């Protein structure tokens, strides 16, 4: 799904870069245009929800393809979906568990084995998460000082 592939890549890139910056292993030459992880994801939540609510309110996240008019909404909410899953199973769940099993088990099998839940049950759970206040959602993001 578009939310998983694109959202996953972005989430891992954003959180890994911020972790490396916090550890002093990556240098920021000019951080004047760099927003905090919380601000970035606040914007992603607002933009994702607005796109889907405005352009395709009856469409489910898992039905959005790359060609769909709400693909950018799925991308933005997908970063949150990956953050949600990583928060539940650990920040390395995608790389250490999901991807190594993908060819053997297929997407659904690897998803269930990695996250201990079917994708259908995940969508129901994630939809409840999306209804929470933003402050409660931001809590799941990793903290790097």
mmCIF file of N, CA and C in Angstrom:
data_model
loop_
_atom_site.group_PDB
_atom_site.id
_atom_site.type_symbol
_atom_site.label_atom_id
_atom_site.label_comp_id
_atom_site.label_asym_id
_atom_site.label_seq_id
_atom_site.Cartn_x
_atom_site.Cartn_y
_atom_site.Cartn_z
ATOM 1 N N UNK A 1 0.824 -1.210 0.000
ATOM 2 C CA UNK A 1 0.000 0.000 0.000
ATOM 3 C C UNK A 1 0.865 1.271 0.000
ATOM 4 N N UNK A 2 0.369 2.312 -0.636
ATOM 5 C CA UNK A 2 1.110 3.563 -0.754
ATOM 6 C C UNK A 2 1.461 4.127 0.618
ATOM 7 N N UNK A 3 0.553 4.034 1.562
ATOM 8 C CA UNK A 3 0.834 4.595 2.881
ATOM 9 C C UNK A 3 2.001 3.878 3.541
ATOM 10 N N UNK A 4 2.130 2.588 3.285
ATOM 11 C CA UNK A 4 3.164 1.799 3.948
ATOM 12 C C UNK A 4 4.532 2.033 3.328
ATOM 13 N N UNK A 5 4.607 1.983 2.005
ATOM 14 C CA UNK A 5 5.912 2.115 1.351
ATOM 15 C C UNK A 5 6.437 3.542 1.441
ATOM 16 N N UNK A 6 5.635 4.486 1.031
ATOM 17 C CA UNK A 6 6.088 5.885 1.039
ATOM 18 C C UNK A 6 6.161 6.447 2.455
ATOM 19 N N UNK A 7 5.128 6.185 3.238
ATOM 20 C CA UNK A 7 5.123 6.660 4.616
ATOM 21 C C UNK A 7 6.237 6.038 5.435
ATOM 22 N N UNK A 8 6.486 4.756 5.195
ATOM 23 C CA UNK A 8 7.549 4.062 5.921
ATOM 24 C C UNK A 8 8.921 4.619 5.619
ATOM 25 N N UNK A 9 9.183 4.854 4.348
ATOM 26 C CA UNK A 9 10.484 5.404 3.962
ATOM 27 C C UNK A 9 10.686 6.785 4.570
ATOM 28 N N UNK A 10 9.663 7.610 4.522
ATOM 29 C CA UNK A 10 9.786 8.959 5.070
ATOM 30 C C UNK A 10 9.949 8.929 6.584
ATOM 31 N N UNK A 11 9.149 8.136 7.267
ATOM 32 C CA UNK A 11 9.247 8.075 8.721
ATOM 33 C C UNK A 11 10.631 7.626 9.159
ATOM 34 N N UNK A 12 11.140 6.585 8.512
ATOM 35 C CA UNK A 12 12.464 6.087 8.885
ATOM 36 C C UNK A 12 13.548 7.113 8.588
ATOM 37 N N UNK A 13 13.437 7.809 7.467
ATOM 38 C CA UNK A 13 14.427 8.828 7.130
ATOM 39 C C UNK A 13 14.398 9.979 8.137
ATOM 40 N N UNK A 14 13.208 10.470 8.451
ATOM 41 C CA UNK A 14 13.086 11.605 9.374
ATOM 42 C C UNK A 14 13.566 11.251 10.775
ATOM 43 N N UNK A 15 13.153 10.105 11.283
ATOM 44 C CA UNK A 15 13.533 9.749 12.650
ATOM 45 C C UNK A 15 15.005 9.357 12.742
ATOM 46 N N UNK A 16 15.522 8.670 11.737
ATOM 47 C CA UNK A 16 16.935 8.291 11.756
ATOM 48 C C UNK A 16 17.836 9.517 11.682
ATOM 49 N N UNK A 17 17.515 10.453 10.807
ATOM 50 C CA UNK A 17 18.319 11.673 10.696
ATOM 51 C C UNK A 17 18.325 12.436 12.017
ATOM 52 N N UNK A 18 17.183 12.588 12.632
ATOM 53 C CA UNK A 18 17.111 13.320 13.901
ATOM 54 C C UNK A 18 17.850 12.591 15.021
ATOM 55 N N UNK A 19 17.806 11.280 15.016
ATOM 56 C CA UNK A 19 18.551 10.507 16.010
ATOM 57 C C UNK A 19 20.054 10.714 15.819
ATOM 58 N N UNK A 20 20.507 10.650 14.571
ATOM 59 C CA UNK A 20 21.932 10.839 14.295
ATOM 60 C C UNK A 20 22.390 12.254 14.624
ATOM 61 N N UNK A 21 21.544 13.247 14.362
ATOM 62 C CA UNK A 21 21.887 14.626 14.733
ATOM 63 C C UNK A 21 22.011 14.752 16.244
ATOM 64 N N UNK A 22 21.082 14.151 16.967
ATOM 65 C CA UNK A 22 21.094 14.220 18.429
ATOM 66 C C UNK A 22 22.333 13.538 19.007
ATOM 67 N N UNK A 23 22.784 12.475 18.363
ATOM 68 C CA UNK A 23 23.972 11.753 18.827
ATOM 69 C C UNK A 23 25.273 12.409 18.369
ATOM 70 N N UNK A 24 25.163 13.427 17.524
ATOM 71 C CA UNK A 24 26.356 14.091 17.001
ATOM 72 C C UNK A 24 27.038 13.327 15.891
ATOM 73 N N UNK A 25 26.350 12.340 15.323
ATOM 74 C CA UNK A 25 26.919 11.528 14.252
ATOM 75 C C UNK A 25 26.591 12.053 12.861
ATOM 76 N N UNK A 26 25.764 13.075 12.801
ATOM 77 C CA UNK A 26 25.391 13.708 11.546
ATOM 78 C C UNK A 26 25.377 15.205 11.793
ATOM 79 N N UNK A 27 26.023 15.932 10.930
ATOM 80 C CA UNK A 27 26.128 17.379 11.100
ATOM 81 C C UNK A 27 25.067 18.089 10.273
ATOM 82 N N UNK A 28 24.427 19.059 10.901
ATOM 83 C CA UNK A 28 23.475 19.913 10.203
ATOM 84 C C UNK A 28 24.224 21.191 9.823
ATOM 85 N N UNK A 29 24.339 21.454 8.546
ATOM 86 C CA UNK A 29 25.039 22.649 8.099
ATOM 87 C C UNK A 29 24.192 23.884 8.310
ATOM 88 N N UNK A 30 22.915 23.790 7.957
ATOM 89 C CA UNK A 30 22.000 24.923 8.132
ATOM 90 C C UNK A 30 20.644 24.371 8.538
ATOM 91 N N UNK A 31 20.283 24.557 9.790
ATOM 92 C CA UNK A 31 19.009 24.022 10.247
ATOM 93 C C UNK A 31 17.924 25.091 10.326
ATOM 94 N N UNK A 32 18.127 26.213 9.641
ATOM 95 C CA UNK A 32 17.155 27.305 9.721
ATOM 96 C C UNK A 32 15.792 26.918 9.152
ATOM 97 N N UNK A 33 15.738 25.996 8.205
ATOM 98 C CA UNK A 33 14.469 25.589 7.623
ATOM 99 C C UNK A 33 13.965 24.261 8.159
ATOM 100 N N UNK A 34 14.660 23.729 9.152
ATOM 101 C CA UNK A 34 14.319 22.425 9.690
ATOM 102 C C UNK A 34 13.345 22.564 10.855
ATOM 103 N N UNK A 35 12.185 21.966 10.720
ATOM 104 C CA UNK A 35 11.216 22.003 11.809
ATOM 105 C C UNK A 35 11.469 20.820 12.741
ATOM 106 N N UNK A 36 10.941 20.916 13.941
ATOM 107 C CA UNK A 36 11.068 19.810 14.877
ATOM 108 C C UNK A 36 10.267 18.629 14.347
ATOM 109 N N UNK A 37 10.573 17.462 14.861
ATOM 110 C CA UNK A 37 9.835 16.264 14.459
ATOM 111 C C UNK A 37 8.354 16.430 14.793
ATOM 112 N N UNK A 38 8.073 17.018 15.943
ATOM 113 C CA UNK A 38 6.687 17.233 16.344
ATOM 114 C C UNK A 38 5.968 18.180 15.383
ATOM 115 N N UNK A 39 6.631 19.255 15.000
ATOM 116 C CA UNK A 39 6.011 20.211 14.072
ATOM 117 C C UNK A 39 5.807 19.586 12.690
ATOM 118 N N UNK A 40 6.793 18.853 12.239
ATOM 119 C CA UNK A 40 6.695 18.160 10.957
ATOM 120 C C UNK A 40 5.491 17.218 10.945
ATOM 121 N N UNK A 41 5.350 16.431 12.001
ATOM 122 C CA UNK A 41 4.263 15.465 12.041
ATOM 123 C C UNK A 41 2.915 16.092 12.374
ATOM 124 N N UNK A 42 2.908 17.208 13.056
ATOM 125 C CA UNK A 42 1.664 17.953 13.230
ATOM 126 C C UNK A 42 1.156 18.403 11.863
ATOM 127 N N UNK A 43 2.060 18.923 11.038
ATOM 128 C CA UNK A 43 1.686 19.348 9.686
ATOM 129 C C UNK A 43 1.235 18.169 8.835
ATOM 130 N N UNK A 44 1.920 17.040 8.956
ATOM 131 C CA UNK A 44 1.549 15.859 8.181
ATOM 132 C C UNK A 44 0.157 15.366 8.568
ATOM 133 N N UNK A 45 -0.146 15.397 9.862
ATOM 134 C CA UNK A 45 -1.469 14.959 10.314
ATOM 135 C C UNK A 45 -2.548 15.884 9.748
ATOM 136 N N UNK A 46 -2.333 17.171 9.887
ATOM 137 C CA UNK A 46 -3.323 18.136 9.393
ATOM 138 C C UNK A 46 -3.495 18.030 7.884
ATOM 139 N N UNK A 47 -2.389 17.992 7.154
ATOM 140 C CA UNK A 47 -2.458 17.916 5.690
ATOM 141 C C UNK A 47 -3.087 16.611 5.215
ATOM 142 N N UNK A 48 -2.715 15.503 5.831
ATOM 143 C CA UNK A 48 -3.263 14.212 5.446
ATOM 144 C C UNK A 48 -4.761 14.138 5.685
ATOM 145 N N UNK A 49 -5.174 14.565 6.859
ATOM 146 C CA UNK A 49 -6.600 14.522 7.175
ATOM 147 C C UNK A 49 -7.393 15.478 6.286
ATOM 148 N N UNK A 50 -6.868 16.681 6.082
ATOM 149 C CA UNK A 50 -7.560 17.655 5.235
ATOM 150 C C UNK A 50 -7.713 17.150 3.803
ATOM 151 N N UNK A 51 -6.662 16.566 3.250
ATOM 152 C CA UNK A 51 -6.705 16.057 1.881
ATOM 153 C C UNK A 51 -7.773 14.984 1.737
ATOM 154 N N UNK A 52 -7.778 14.040 2.652
ATOM 155 C CA UNK A 52 -8.733 12.938 2.553
ATOM 156 C C UNK A 52 -10.154 13.413 2.852
ATOM 157 N N UNK A 53 -10.327 14.232 3.883
ATOM 158 C CA UNK A 53 -11.672 14.718 4.218
ATOM 159 C C UNK A 53 -12.265 15.587 3.114
ATOM 160 N N UNK A 54 -11.426 16.372 2.453
ATOM 161 C CA UNK A 54 -11.903 17.280 1.409
ATOM 162 C C UNK A 54 -12.135 16.564 0.081
ATOM 163 N N UNK A 55 -11.199 15.713 -0.317
ATOM 164 C CA UNK A 55 -11.223 15.137 -1.662
ATOM 165 C C UNK A 55 -11.795 13.729 -1.766
ATOM 166 N N UNK A 56 -11.756 12.967 -0.698
ATOM 167 C CA UNK A 56 -12.227 11.578 -0.782
ATOM 168 C C UNK A 56 -12.647 11.070 0.597
ATOM 169 N N UNK A 57 -13.644 11.697 1.183
ATOM 170 C CA UNK A 57 -14.028 11.372 2.559
ATOM 171 C C UNK A 57 -14.516 9.939 2.776
ATOM 172 N N UNK A 58 -14.985 9.286 1.757
ATOM 173 C CA UNK A 58 -15.492 7.921 1.912
ATOM 174 C C UNK A 58 -14.426 6.861 1.627
ATOM 175 N N UNK A 59 -13.223 7.284 1.251
ATOM 176 C CA UNK A 59 -12.161 6.354 0.880
ATOM 177 C C UNK A 59 -11.356 5.957 2.109
ATOM 178 N N UNK A 60 -11.071 4.684 2.215
ATOM 179 C CA UNK A 60 -10.274 4.152 3.321
ATOM 180 C C UNK A 60 -8.790 4.227 2.968
ATOM 181 N N UNK A 61 -7.962 4.415 3.972
ATOM 182 C CA UNK A 61 -6.516 4.545 3.783
ATOM 183 C C UNK A 61 -5.952 3.386 2.962
ATOM 184 N N UNK A 62 -6.370 2.171 3.241
ATOM 185 C CA UNK A 62 -5.822 1.008 2.548
ATOM 186 C C UNK A 62 -6.290 0.880 1.102
ATOM 187 N N UNK A 63 -7.276 1.669 0.694
ATOM 188 C CA UNK A 63 -7.749 1.627 -0.695
ATOM 189 C C UNK A 63 -7.078 2.664 -1.591
ATOM 190 N N UNK A 64 -6.261 3.506 -1.016
ATOM 191 C CA UNK A 64 -5.636 4.578 -1.789
ATOM 192 C C UNK A 64 -4.383 4.047 -2.477
ATOM 193 N N UNK A 65 -4.343 4.187 -3.801
ATOM 194 C CA UNK A 65 -3.211 3.754 -4.604
ATOM 195 C C UNK A 65 -2.378 4.972 -5.009
ATOM 196 N N UNK A 66 -1.268 4.724 -5.676
ATOM 197 C CA UNK A 66 -0.410 5.812 -6.139
ATOM 198 C C UNK A 66 -1.135 6.736 -7.110
ATOM 199 N N UNK A 67 -2.070 6.198 -7.874
ATOM 200 C CA UNK A 67 -2.784 6.978 -8.884
ATOM 201 C C UNK A 67 -3.995 7.715 -8.303
ATOM 202 N N UNK A 68 -4.360 7.412 -7.097
ATOM 203 C CA UNK A 68 -5.556 7.974 -6.466
ATOM 204 C C UNK A 68 -5.368 9.466 -6.193
ATOM 205 N N UNK A 69 -6.464 10.214 -6.282
ATOM 206 C CA UNK A 69 -6.384 11.657 -6.054
ATOM 207 C C UNK A 69 -5.986 12.010 -4.620
ATOM 208 N N UNK A 70 -6.082 11.074 -3.703
ATOM 209 C CA UNK A 70 -5.725 11.331 -2.305
ATOM 210 C C UNK A 70 -4.410 10.658 -1.909
ATOM 211 N N UNK A 71 -3.571 10.344 -2.880
ATOM 212 C CA UNK A 71 -2.292 9.689 -2.582
ATOM 213 C C UNK A 71 -1.442 10.515 -1.635
ATOM 214 N N UNK A 72 -1.438 11.835 -1.771
ATOM 215 C CA UNK A 72 -0.632 12.651 -0.847
ATOM 216 C C UNK A 72 -1.197 12.594 0.565
ATOM 217 N N UNK A 73 -2.499 12.483 0.689
ATOM 218 C CA UNK A 73 -3.101 12.317 2.007
ATOM 219 C C UNK A 73 -2.695 10.997 2.637
ATOM 220 N N UNK A 74 -2.676 9.942 1.831
ATOM 221 C CA UNK A 74 -2.250 8.629 2.316
ATOM 222 C C UNK A 74 -0.776 8.652 2.702
ATOM 223 N N UNK A 75 0.025 9.347 1.928
ATOM 224 C CA UNK A 75 1.452 9.483 2.247
ATOM 225 C C UNK A 75 1.611 10.150 3.610
ATOM 226 N N UNK A 76 0.931 11.270 3.823
ATOM 227 C CA UNK A 76 1.060 11.993 5.094
ATOM 228 C C UNK A 76 0.549 11.174 6.274
ATOM 229 N N UNK A 77 -0.601 10.541 6.119
ATOM 230 C CA UNK A 77 -1.106 9.711 7.211
ATOM 231 C C UNK A 77 -0.311 8.415 7.330
ATOM 232 N N UNK A 78 0.287 7.991 6.225
ATOM 233 C CA UNK A 78 1.129 6.797 6.260
ATOM 234 C C UNK A 78 2.355 6.963 7.138
ATOM 235 N N UNK A 79 2.907 8.169 7.157
ATOM 236 C CA UNK A 79 4.046 8.399 8.053
ATOM 237 C C UNK A 79 3.609 8.199 9.501
ATOM 238 N N UNK A 80 2.389 8.625 9.803
ATOM 239 C CA UNK A 80 1.837 8.423 11.141
ATOM 240 C C UNK A 80 1.545 6.948 11.402
ATOM 241 N N UNK A 81 1.033 6.250 10.414
ATOM 242 C CA UNK A 81 0.728 4.828 10.585
ATOM 243 C C UNK A 81 2.000 4.053 10.911
ATOM 244 N N UNK A 82 3.077 4.361 10.213
ATOM 245 C CA UNK A 82 4.345 3.690 10.485
ATOM 246 C C UNK A 82 4.845 4.075 11.875
ATOM 247 N N UNK A 83 4.746 5.344 12.216
ATOM 248 C CA UNK A 83 5.132 5.773 13.565
ATOM 249 C C UNK A 83 4.337 5.040 14.631
ATOM 250 N N UNK A 84 3.059 4.862 14.383
ATOM 251 C CA UNK A 84 2.181 4.151 15.312
ATOM 252 C C UNK A 84 2.650 2.698 15.478
ATOM 253 N N UNK A 85 2.912 2.040 14.357
ATOM 254 C CA UNK A 85 3.367 0.650 14.404
ATOM 255 C C UNK A 85 4.735 0.528 15.060
ATOM 256 N N UNK A 86 5.643 1.424 14.722
ATOM 257 C CA UNK A 86 6.983 1.386 15.304
ATOM 258 C C UNK A 86 6.919 1.662 16.803
ATOM 259 N N UNK A 87 6.025 2.541 17.212
ATOM 260 C CA UNK A 87 5.869 2.824 18.633
ATOM 261 C C UNK A 87 5.416 1.573 19.386
ATOM 262 N N UNK A 88 4.564 0.768 18.754
ATOM 263 C CA UNK A 88 4.068 -0.457 19.384
ATOM 264 C C UNK A 88 5.121 -1.559 19.429
ATOM 265 N N UNK A 89 5.885 -1.704 18.348
ATOM 266 C CA UNK A 89 6.784 -2.853 18.215
ATOM 267 C C UNK A 89 8.268 -2.519 18.246
ATOM 268 N N UNK A 90 8.615 -1.260 18.324
ATOM 269 C CA UNK A 90 10.023 -0.860 18.358
ATOM 270 C C UNK A 90 10.436 -0.180 17.071
ATOM 271 N N UNK A 91 11.378 0.723 17.188
ATOM 272 C CA UNK A 91 11.799 1.549 16.062
ATOM 273 C C UNK A 91 12.521 0.778 14.965
ATOM 274 N N UNK A 92 12.871 -0.459 15.201
ATOM 275 C CA UNK A 92 13.558 -1.241 14.168
ATOM 276 C C UNK A 92 12.677 -2.371 13.610
ATOM 277 N N UNK A 93 11.404 -2.369 13.938
ATOM 278 C CA UNK A 93 10.515 -3.465 13.522
ATOM 279 C C UNK A 93 10.470 -3.646 12.006
ATOM 280 N N UNK A 94 10.426 -2.546 11.265
ATOM 281 C CA UNK A 94 10.369 -2.669 9.801
ATOM 282 C C UNK A 94 11.630 -3.309 9.245
ATOM 283 N N UNK A 95 12.769 -2.794 9.644
ATOM 284 C CA UNK A 95 14.031 -3.284 9.087
ATOM 285 C C UNK A 95 14.422 -4.648 9.623
ATOM 286 N N UNK A 96 14.203 -4.876 10.905
ATOM 287 C CA UNK A 96 14.660 -6.125 11.512
ATOM 288 C C UNK A 96 13.703 -7.293 11.332
ATOM 289 N N UNK A 97 12.420 -7.028 11.232
ATOM 290 C CA UNK A 97 11.445 -8.112 11.202
ATOM 291 C C UNK A 97 10.609 -8.137 9.929
ATOM 292 N N UNK A 98 9.965 -7.012 9.595
ATOM 293 C CA UNK A 98 9.048 -7.008 8.457
ATOM 294 C C UNK A 98 9.749 -7.306 7.138
ATOM 295 N N UNK A 99 10.706 -6.482 6.748
ATOM 296 C CA UNK A 99 11.324 -6.633 5.423
ATOM 297 C C UNK A 99 12.048 -7.963 5.225
ATOM 298 N N UNK A 100 12.756 -8.503 6.220
ATOM 299 C CA UNK A 100 13.397 -9.807 6.009
ATOM 300 C C UNK A 100 12.414 -10.948 5.744
ATOM 301 N N UNK A 101 11.158 -10.786 6.146
ATOM 302 C CA UNK A 101 10.162 -11.840 5.970
ATOM 303 C C UNK A 101 9.226 -11.598 4.787
ATOM 304 N N UNK A 102 9.347 -10.456 4.146
ATOM 305 C CA UNK A 102 8.403 -10.039 3.128
ATOM 306 C C UNK A 102 8.315 -11.010 1.954
ATOM 307 N N UNK A 103 9.429 -11.429 1.402
ATOM 308 C CA UNK A 103 9.394 -12.338 0.249
ATOM 309 C C UNK A 103 8.798 -13.684 0.616
ATOM 310 N N UNK A 104 9.150 -14.193 1.768
ATOM 311 C CA UNK A 104 8.682 -15.513 2.174
ATOM 312 C C UNK A 104 7.204 -15.523 2.570
ATOM 313 N N UNK A 105 6.769 -14.516 3.319
ATOM 314 C CA UNK A 105 5.418 -14.520 3.877
ATOM 315 C C UNK A 105 4.426 -13.646 3.130
ATOM 316 N N UNK A 106 4.898 -12.799 2.227
ATOM 317 C CA UNK A 106 4.028 -11.833 1.563
ATOM 318 C C UNK A 106 3.725 -10.682 2.506
ATOM 319 N N UNK A 107 3.088 -9.644 1.963
ATOM 320 C CA UNK A 107 2.868 -8.422 2.751
ATOM 321 C C UNK A 107 2.028 -8.698 3.993
ATOM 322 N N UNK A 108 0.876 -9.339 3.836
ATOM 323 C CA UNK A 108 -0.012 -9.572 4.985
ATOM 324 C C UNK A 108 0.637 -10.486 6.017
ATOM 325 N N UNK A 109 1.282 -11.543 5.554
ATOM 326 C CA UNK A 109 1.934 -12.469 6.488
ATOM 327 C C UNK A 109 3.044 -11.799 7.279
ATOM 328 N N UNK A 110 3.874 -11.029 6.582
ATOM 329 C CA UNK A 110 4.962 -10.319 7.260
ATOM 330 C C UNK A 110 4.404 -9.266 8.216
ATOM 331 N N UNK A 111 3.326 -8.619 7.808
ATOM 332 C CA UNK A 111 2.682 -7.614 8.663
ATOM 333 C C UNK A 111 2.191 -8.272 9.949
ATOM 334 N N UNK A 112 1.480 -9.376 9.821
ATOM 335 C CA UNK A 112 0.949 -10.057 11.003
ATOM 336 C C UNK A 112 2.054 -10.571 11.910
ATOM 337 N N UNK A 113 3.088 -11.143 11.324
ATOM 338 C CA UNK A 113 4.183 -11.676 12.133
ATOM 339 C C UNK A 113 4.945 -10.556 12.834
ATOM 340 N N UNK A 114 5.120 -9.437 12.178
ATOM 341 C CA UNK A 114 5.872 -8.318 12.756
ATOM 342 C C UNK A 114 5.081 -7.578 13.814
ATOM 343 N N UNK A 115 3.823 -7.286 13.518
ATOM 344 C CA UNK A 115 3.051 -6.403 14.385
ATOM 345 C C UNK A 115 1.998 -7.126 15.228
ATOM 346 N N UNK A 116 1.862 -8.441 15.039
ATOM 347 C CA UNK A 116 0.964 -9.227 15.872
ATOM 348 C C UNK A 116 -0.506 -8.907 15.699
ATOM 349 N N UNK A 117 -0.851 -8.391 14.526
ATOM 350 C CA UNK A 117 -2.224 -7.975 14.252
ATOM 351 C C UNK A 117 -2.439 -8.040 12.739
ATOM 352 N N UNK A 118 -3.646 -8.359 12.319
ATOM 353 C CA UNK A 118 -3.923 -8.345 10.873
ATOM 354 C C UNK A 118 -3.980 -6.897 10.406
ATOM 355 N N UNK A 119 -3.790 -6.686 9.127
ATOM 356 C CA UNK A 119 -3.872 -5.312 8.619
ATOM 357 C C UNK A 119 -5.286 -4.766 8.806
ATOM 358 N N UNK A 120 -6.289 -5.619 8.676
ATOM 359 C CA UNK A 120 -7.671 -5.179 8.871
ATOM 360 C C UNK A 120 -7.883 -4.674 10.303
ATOM 361 N N UNK A 121 -7.382 -5.424 11.282
ATOM 362 C CA UNK A 121 -7.503 -4.985 12.675
ATOM 363 C C UNK A 121 -6.662 -3.732 12.923
ATOM 364 N N UNK A 122 -5.515 -3.656 12.263
ATOM 365 C CA UNK A 122 -4.691 -2.453 12.396
ATOM 366 C C UNK A 122 -5.447 -1.220 11.905
ATOM 367 N N UNK A 123 -6.089 -1.311 10.750
ATOM 368 C CA UNK A 123 -6.812 -0.150 10.220
ATOM 369 C C UNK A 123 -7.876 0.329 11.201
ATOM 370 N N UNK A 124 -8.589 -0.601 11.821
ATOM 371 C CA UNK A 124 -9.605 -0.219 12.807
ATOM 372 C C UNK A 124 -8.950 0.468 14.003
ATOM 373 N N UNK A 125 -7.848 -0.080 14.462
ATOM 374 C CA UNK A 125 -7.125 0.486 15.597
ATOM 375 C C UNK A 125 -6.542 1.860 15.251
ATOM 376 N N UNK A 126 -5.961 1.973 14.064
ATOM 377 C CA UNK A 126 -5.345 3.230 13.650
ATOM 378 C C UNK A 126 -6.399 4.317 13.450
ATOM 379 N N UNK A 127 -7.564 3.951 12.959
ATOM 380 C CA UNK A 127 -8.639 4.941 12.807
ATOM 381 C C UNK A 127 -9.038 5.526 14.157
ATOM 382 N N UNK A 128 -9.033 4.717 15.203
ATOM 383 C CA UNK A 128 -9.310 5.229 16.553
ATOM 384 C C UNK A 128 -8.207 6.190 16.998
ATOM 385 N N UNK A 129 -6.964 5.856 16.661
ATOM 386 C CA UNK A 129 -5.830 6.733 16.971
ATOM 387 C C UNK A 129 -5.994 8.082 16.279
ATOM 388 N N UNK A 130 -6.459 8.070 15.036
ATOM 389 C CA UNK A 130 -6.635 9.310 14.282
ATOM 390 C C UNK A 130 -7.687 10.228 14.904
ATOM 391 N N UNK A 131 -8.579 9.684 15.679
ATOM 392 C CA UNK A 131 -9.620 10.474 16.328
ATOM 393 C C UNK A 131 -9.147 11.156 17.610
ATOM 394 N N UNK A 132 -7.987 10.764 18.113
ATOM 395 C CA UNK A 132 -7.464 11.340 19.354
ATOM 396 C C UNK A 132 -7.021 12.786 19.132
ATOM 397 N N UNK A 133 -6.924 13.550 20.199
ATOM 398 C CA UNK A 133 -6.370 14.913 20.083
ATOM 399 C C UNK A 133 -4.905 14.846 19.639
ATOM 400 N N UNK A 134 -4.476 15.863 18.923
ATOM 401 C CA UNK A 134 -3.110 15.894 18.400
ATOM 402 C C UNK A 134 -2.074 15.708 19.503
ATOM 403 N N UNK A 135 -2.280 16.308 20.646
ATOM 404 C CA UNK A 135 -1.319 16.173 21.751
ATOM 405 C C UNK A 135 -1.123 14.710 22.136
ATOM 406 N N UNK A 136 -2.192 13.926 22.113
ATOM 407 C CA UNK A 136 -2.094 12.501 22.429
ATOM 408 C C UNK A 136 -1.406 11.733 21.305
ATOM 409 N N UNK A 137 -1.549 12.188 20.083
ATOM 410 C CA UNK A 137 -0.890 11.530 18.960
ATOM 411 C C UNK A 137 0.613 11.803 18.968
ATOM 412 N N UNK A 138 0.991 13.033 19.270
ATOM 413 C CA UNK A 138 2.409 13.397 19.242
ATOM 414 C C UNK A 138 3.244 12.616 20.254
ATOM 415 N N UNK A 139 2.618 12.096 21.287
ATOM 416 C CA UNK A 139 3.321 11.361 22.318
ATOM 417 C C UNK A 139 4.046 10.132 21.766
ATOM 418 N N UNK A 140 3.558 9.554 20.686
ATOM 419 C CA UNK A 140 4.154 8.318 20.158
ATOM 420 C C UNK A 140 5.466 8.565 19.422
ATOM 421 N N UNK A 141 5.751 9.813 19.058
ATOM 422 C CA UNK A 141 6.970 10.081 18.299
ATOM 423 C C UNK A 141 8.199 9.886 19.181
ATOM 424 N N UNK A 142 9.274 9.355 18.609
ATOM 425 C CA UNK A 142 10.496 9.193 19.406
ATOM 426 C C UNK A 142 11.058 10.546 19.813
ATOM 427 N N UNK A 143 11.697 10.577 20.946
ATOM 428 C CA UNK A 143 12.291 11.821 21.455
ATOM 429 C C UNK A 143 13.815 11.718 21.350
ATOM 430 N N UNK A 144 14.387 12.679 20.694
ATOM 431 C CA UNK A 144 15.847 12.741 20.574
ATOM 432 C C UNK A 144 16.302 14.094 21.072
ATOM 433 N N UNK A 145 17.149 14.100 22.073
ATOM 434 C CA UNK A 145 17.657 15.361 22.636
ATOM 435 C C UNK A 145 19.065 15.618 22.176
#
